[in-house]
C-alpha positions as a printed Julia matrix, in Angstrom:
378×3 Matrix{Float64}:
  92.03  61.16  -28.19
  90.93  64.85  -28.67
  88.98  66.45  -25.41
  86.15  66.3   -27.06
  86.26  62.64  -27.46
  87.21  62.34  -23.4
  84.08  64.52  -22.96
  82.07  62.21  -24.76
  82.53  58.9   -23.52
  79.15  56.73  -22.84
  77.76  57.03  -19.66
  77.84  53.31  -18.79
  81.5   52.76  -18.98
  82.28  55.6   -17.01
  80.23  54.31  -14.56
  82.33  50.68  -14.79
  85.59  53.04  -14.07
  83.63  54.84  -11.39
  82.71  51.69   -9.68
  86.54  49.97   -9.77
  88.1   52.81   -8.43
  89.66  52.58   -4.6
  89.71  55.79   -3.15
  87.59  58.72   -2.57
  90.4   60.88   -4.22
  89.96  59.6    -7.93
  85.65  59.16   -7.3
  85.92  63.28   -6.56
  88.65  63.74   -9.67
  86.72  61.8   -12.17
  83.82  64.25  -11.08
  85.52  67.23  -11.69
  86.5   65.98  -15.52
  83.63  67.86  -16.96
  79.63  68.48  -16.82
  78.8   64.69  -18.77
  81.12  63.18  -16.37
  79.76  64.22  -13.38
  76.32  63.93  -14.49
  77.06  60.29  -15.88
  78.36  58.85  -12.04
  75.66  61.16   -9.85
  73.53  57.81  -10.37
  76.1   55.83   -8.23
  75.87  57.34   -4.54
  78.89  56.65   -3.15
  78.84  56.18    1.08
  80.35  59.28    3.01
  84.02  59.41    2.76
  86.31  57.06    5.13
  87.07  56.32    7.95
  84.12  56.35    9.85
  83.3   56.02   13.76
  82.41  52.38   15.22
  79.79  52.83   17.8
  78.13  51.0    20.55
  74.95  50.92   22.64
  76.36  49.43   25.56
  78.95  51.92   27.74
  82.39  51.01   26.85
  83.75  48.54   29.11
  87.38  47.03   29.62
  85.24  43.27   28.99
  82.34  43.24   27.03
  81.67  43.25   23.41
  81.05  45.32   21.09
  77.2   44.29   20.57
  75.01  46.09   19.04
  76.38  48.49   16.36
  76.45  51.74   14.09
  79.08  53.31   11.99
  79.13  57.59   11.61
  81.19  60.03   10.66
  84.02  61.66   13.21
  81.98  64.57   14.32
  79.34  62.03   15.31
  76.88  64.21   13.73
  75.88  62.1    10.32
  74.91  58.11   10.45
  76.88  56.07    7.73
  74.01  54.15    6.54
  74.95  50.31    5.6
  73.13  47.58    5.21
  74.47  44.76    7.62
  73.73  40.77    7.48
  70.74  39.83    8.1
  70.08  37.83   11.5
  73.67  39.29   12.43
  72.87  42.05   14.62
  76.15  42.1    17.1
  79.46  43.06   16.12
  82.32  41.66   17.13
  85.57  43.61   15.56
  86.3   45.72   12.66
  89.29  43.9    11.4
  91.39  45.26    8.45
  87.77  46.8     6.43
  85.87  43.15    7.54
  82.68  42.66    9.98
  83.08  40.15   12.56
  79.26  39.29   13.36
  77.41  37.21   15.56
  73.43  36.65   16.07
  74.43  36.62   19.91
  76.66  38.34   22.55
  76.89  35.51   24.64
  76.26  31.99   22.94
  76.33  32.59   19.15
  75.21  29.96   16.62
  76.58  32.12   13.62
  79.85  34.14   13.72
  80.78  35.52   10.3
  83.26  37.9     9.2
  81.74  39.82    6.07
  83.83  42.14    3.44
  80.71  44.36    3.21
  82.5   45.53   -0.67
  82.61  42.82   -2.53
  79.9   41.26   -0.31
  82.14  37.86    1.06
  81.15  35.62    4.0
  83.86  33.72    5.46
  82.16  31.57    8.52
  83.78  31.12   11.86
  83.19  28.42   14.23
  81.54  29.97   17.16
  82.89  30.84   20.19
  80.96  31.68   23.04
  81.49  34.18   25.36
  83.48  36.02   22.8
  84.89  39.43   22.48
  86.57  40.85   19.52
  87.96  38.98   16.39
  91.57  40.59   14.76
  92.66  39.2    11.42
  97.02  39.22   10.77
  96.04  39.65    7.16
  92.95  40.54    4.64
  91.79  37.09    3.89
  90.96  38.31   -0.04
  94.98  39.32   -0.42
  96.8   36.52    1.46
  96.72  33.08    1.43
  98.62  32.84    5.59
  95.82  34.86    7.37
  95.13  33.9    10.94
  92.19  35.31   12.72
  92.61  35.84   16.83
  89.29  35.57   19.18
  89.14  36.45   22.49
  87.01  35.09   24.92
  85.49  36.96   28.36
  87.02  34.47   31.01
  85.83  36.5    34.22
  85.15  40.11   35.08
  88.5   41.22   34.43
  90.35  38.47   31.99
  90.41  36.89   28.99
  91.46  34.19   27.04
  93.14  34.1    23.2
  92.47  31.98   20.7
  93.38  31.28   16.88
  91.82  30.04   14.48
  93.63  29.27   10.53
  91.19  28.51    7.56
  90.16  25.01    7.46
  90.29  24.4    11.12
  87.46  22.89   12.8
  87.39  24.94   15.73
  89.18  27.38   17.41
  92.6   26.86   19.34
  94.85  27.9    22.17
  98.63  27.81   22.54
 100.5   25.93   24.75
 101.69  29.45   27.06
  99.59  32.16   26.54
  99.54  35.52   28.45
  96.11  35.95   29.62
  95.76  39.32   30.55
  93.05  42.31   32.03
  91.11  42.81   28.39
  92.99  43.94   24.79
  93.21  47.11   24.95
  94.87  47.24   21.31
  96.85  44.68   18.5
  98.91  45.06   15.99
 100.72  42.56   13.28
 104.32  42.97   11.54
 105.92  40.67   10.48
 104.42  37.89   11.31
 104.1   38.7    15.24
 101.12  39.73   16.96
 101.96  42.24   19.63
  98.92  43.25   21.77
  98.78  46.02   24.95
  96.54  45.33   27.56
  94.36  47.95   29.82
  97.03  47.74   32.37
  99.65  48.39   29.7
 101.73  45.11   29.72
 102.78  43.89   26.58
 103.08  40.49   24.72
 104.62  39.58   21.26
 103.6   36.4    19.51
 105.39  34.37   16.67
 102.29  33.89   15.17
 103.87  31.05   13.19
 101.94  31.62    9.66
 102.69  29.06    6.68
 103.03  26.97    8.83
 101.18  24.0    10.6
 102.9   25.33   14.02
 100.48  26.97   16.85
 101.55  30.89   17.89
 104.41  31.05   20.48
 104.87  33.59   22.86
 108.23  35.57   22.81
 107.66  38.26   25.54
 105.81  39.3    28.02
 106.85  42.49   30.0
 105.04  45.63   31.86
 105.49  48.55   30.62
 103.37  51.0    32.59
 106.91  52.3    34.57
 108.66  52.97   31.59
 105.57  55.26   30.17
 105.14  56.67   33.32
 108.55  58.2    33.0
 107.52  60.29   30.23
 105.4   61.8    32.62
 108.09  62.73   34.96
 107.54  66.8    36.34
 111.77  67.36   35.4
 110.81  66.28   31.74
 107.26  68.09   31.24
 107.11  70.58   33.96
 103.63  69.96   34.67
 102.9   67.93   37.94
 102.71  64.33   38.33
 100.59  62.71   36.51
 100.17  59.11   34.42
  99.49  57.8    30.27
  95.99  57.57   29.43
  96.61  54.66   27.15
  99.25  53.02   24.98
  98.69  51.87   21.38
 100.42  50.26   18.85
  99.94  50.7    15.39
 101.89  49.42   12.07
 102.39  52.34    9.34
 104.21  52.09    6.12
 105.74  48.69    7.33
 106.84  49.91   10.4
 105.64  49.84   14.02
 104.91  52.9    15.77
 103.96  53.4    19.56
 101.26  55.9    20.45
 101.78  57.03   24.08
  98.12  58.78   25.09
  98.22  61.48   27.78
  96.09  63.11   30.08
  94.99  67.24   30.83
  98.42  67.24   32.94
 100.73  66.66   30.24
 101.75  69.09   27.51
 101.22  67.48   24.26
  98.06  64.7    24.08
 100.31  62.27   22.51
 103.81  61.24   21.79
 104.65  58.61   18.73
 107.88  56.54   18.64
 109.69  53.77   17.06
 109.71  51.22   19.84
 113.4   49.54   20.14
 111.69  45.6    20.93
 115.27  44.11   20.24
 116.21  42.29   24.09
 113.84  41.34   26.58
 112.09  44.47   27.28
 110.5   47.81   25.85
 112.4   50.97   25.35
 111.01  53.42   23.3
 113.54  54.12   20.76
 113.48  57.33   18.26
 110.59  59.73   18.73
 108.63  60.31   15.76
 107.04  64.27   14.86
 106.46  63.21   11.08
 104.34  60.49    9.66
 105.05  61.25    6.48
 101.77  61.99    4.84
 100.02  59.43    7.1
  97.44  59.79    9.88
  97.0   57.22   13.02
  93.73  56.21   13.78
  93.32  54.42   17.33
  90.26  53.19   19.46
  89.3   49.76   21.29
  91.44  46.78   19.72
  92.62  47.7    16.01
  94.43  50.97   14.75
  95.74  51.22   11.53
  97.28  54.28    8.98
  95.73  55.66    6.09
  97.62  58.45    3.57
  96.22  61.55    3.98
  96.56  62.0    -0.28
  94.42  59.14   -0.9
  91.99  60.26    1.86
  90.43  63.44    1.32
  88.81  63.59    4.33
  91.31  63.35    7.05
  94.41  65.6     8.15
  97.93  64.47    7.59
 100.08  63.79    9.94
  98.1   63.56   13.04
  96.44  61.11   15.32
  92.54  60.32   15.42
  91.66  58.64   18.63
  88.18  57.43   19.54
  87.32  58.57   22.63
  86.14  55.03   24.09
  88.15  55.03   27.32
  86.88  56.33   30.85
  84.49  58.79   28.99
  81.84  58.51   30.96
  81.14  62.25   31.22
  79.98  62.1    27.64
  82.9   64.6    27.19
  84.45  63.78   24.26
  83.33  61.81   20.83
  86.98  62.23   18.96
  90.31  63.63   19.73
  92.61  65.11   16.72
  96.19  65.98   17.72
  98.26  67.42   15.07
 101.72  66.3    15.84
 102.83  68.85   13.95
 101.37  71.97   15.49
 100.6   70.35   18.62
  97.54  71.66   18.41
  94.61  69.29   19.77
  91.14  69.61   18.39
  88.22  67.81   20.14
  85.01  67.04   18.78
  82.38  67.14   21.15
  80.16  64.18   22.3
  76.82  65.09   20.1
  73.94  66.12   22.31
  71.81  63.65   20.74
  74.1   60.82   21.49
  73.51  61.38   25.19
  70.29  63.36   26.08
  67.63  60.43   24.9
  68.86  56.92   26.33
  67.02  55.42   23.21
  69.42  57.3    20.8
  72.46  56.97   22.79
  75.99  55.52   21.29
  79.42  55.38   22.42
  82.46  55.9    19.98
  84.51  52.58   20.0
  86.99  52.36   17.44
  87.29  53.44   13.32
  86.33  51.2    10.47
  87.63  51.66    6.99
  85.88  49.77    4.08
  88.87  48.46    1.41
  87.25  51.11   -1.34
  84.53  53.18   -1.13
  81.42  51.43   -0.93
  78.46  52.23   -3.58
  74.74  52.59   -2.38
  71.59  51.43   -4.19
  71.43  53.51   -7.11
  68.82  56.11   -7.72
  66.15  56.29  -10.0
  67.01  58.71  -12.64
């Protein structure tokens, strides 16, 4: 077809091919096409850009939930406006571009994980008490998912449990490694391996396809081992310990984050953990992602490609500044693990001068394509 002819398609089916595409990369291409083109999708206002910033009205805390909610961009500076569920006011994870709601923090009588795209409702059965809700797979692309609860057991500890679609409630497994609060999960392979606030680690065979409960491979600390990269011979800085450890799966393969504090010289260290006997080493250390950026807060981190993302950096890590911020410091931390350069974005005044419009940065969220809002009136 001549350009002319491209320039001159109707303005309804460009809007259909505006509305199916998946990233924010081919929404700002199709734009750029010509004048009719861009004029034809301006009446589909697309949401800001992705990822955006999970945050909380209630001060992070190694136990409670998530609760009350609000999603914004990473400066902090610009509310990501979308409409929730009604009667669903309290969040309860961000799992894999899903909602996990609940109408109550401590005794819900609804618990729902919504795809807030395509606008799906998969019910839960409740669970009270209950923290944060992690899903091994997007229930709209696999038929094996698995979703994993926890549950506040005391001031300090937990409890896991699963749940498969078409159970009637939720279960436990036979050994389980109840620990001091998830700090962070990941899933490869069929294994859930999850870091605790005290940094000990446990790998589950989560068993999926299967009628089999989880089984628990491993439990080990870990804490000495990332201590060691802390040693003065090896920085040259003085003692000092890891502010957190995270793992994250990207491009099939799973990564550890090691999180520093002021003492050390670089804010964060990425390997390829070596999980082959019975305990953690830490394996090849990792400077490139390859294109991809690591995005880390409370409970899920994930990878996006810096190509299909306009909005982010490649290569570097994104960390939500949820833990022991309680100077209000802090919103976001961007290392570049290529420059080793670290860039912080500072906790907005407005998010901590007026108690009524105070949040705390939790954790990212990332929709599964960008999400349209109402359209306007031409």
């Amino acid at each position: 077809m001549a350009a002319a002819g491209w320039s001159s398609l109707p303005a309804d089916l460009l809007q259909q091919v505006y509305g199916r595409l998946t990233f924010e990369r081919d929404l700002l291409h199709l734009r750029q096409v010509c004048a009719h083109w861009r004029a034809s999708t301006h009446l589909r206002p697309v949401a800001p850009y992705r990822p955006w910033v999970v945050a909380s009205r209630a001060k992070p805390s190694r136990v409670g939930p998530l609760g009350e909610y609000s999603l914004w961009l990473p400066r902090g500076l610009r509310h990501v406006q979308i409409a929730g569920l009604p009667g669903l006011p309290y969040c309860c994870g961000t799992p894999r571009g899903w909602f996990a709601l609940a109408d109550d923090e401590q005794s819900p009588t609804r618990l729902v994980l919504w795809e807030p795209c395509s606008g799906t409702e998969i019910p839960l059965p409740c669970l009270n008490r209950i923290i944060q809700v992690f899903l091994t797979g997007d229930p709209l692309d696999s038929s094996d998912w698995m979703a994993v609860g926890t549950q506040l057991r005391d001031e300090l500890d937990h409890n896991l449990f699963f749940w498969r679609p078409g159970d009637a409630a939720w279960s436990t497994v036979a050994e389980v490694y109840t620990c001091e609060r998830l700090h962070n999960v990941a899933f490869l392979g069929g294994k859930m391996y999850c870091i605790d606030f005290l940094k000990r680690l446990a790998i589950y065979d989560l068993n999926l396809g299967t009628a089999f409960p989880p089984v628990l491979l491993l439990r080990t600390y870990t804490a000495h081992l990332l201590n060691l990269l802390c040693n003065p011979r090896r920085c040259g800085k003085k003692l000092h310990g890891t502010r957190a450890a995270h793992l994250v799966t990207c491009n099939g393969e799973l990564l550890l984050v090691v999180l520093f504090y002021d003492g050390h010289p670089s804010f964060a260290e990425v390997y390829k953990p070596d999980l082959t006997g019975r305990r953690l080493e830490l394996g090849e250390r990792v400077a490139d992602l390859g294109g991809f950026s690591l995005f880390l807060g409370r409970g899920d981190a994930f990878a996006l490609s810096a190509q299909e993302f306009p909005a982010i950096k490649r290569n570097c890590v994104y960390y939500a500044a949820h833990y022991r911020n309680v100077q209000k410091k802090d919103w976001v931390l961007v290392f570049d693990l290529e420059s080793d350069v670290l860039e912080e974005f500072p906790f907005p005044p407005e998010h901590k001068e007026d108690p009524a419009k105070e949040w705390w940065p939790i954790s990212w969220f990332c929709p599964k394509r960008p999400i349209f809002l109402k359209e306007q009136i031409a």
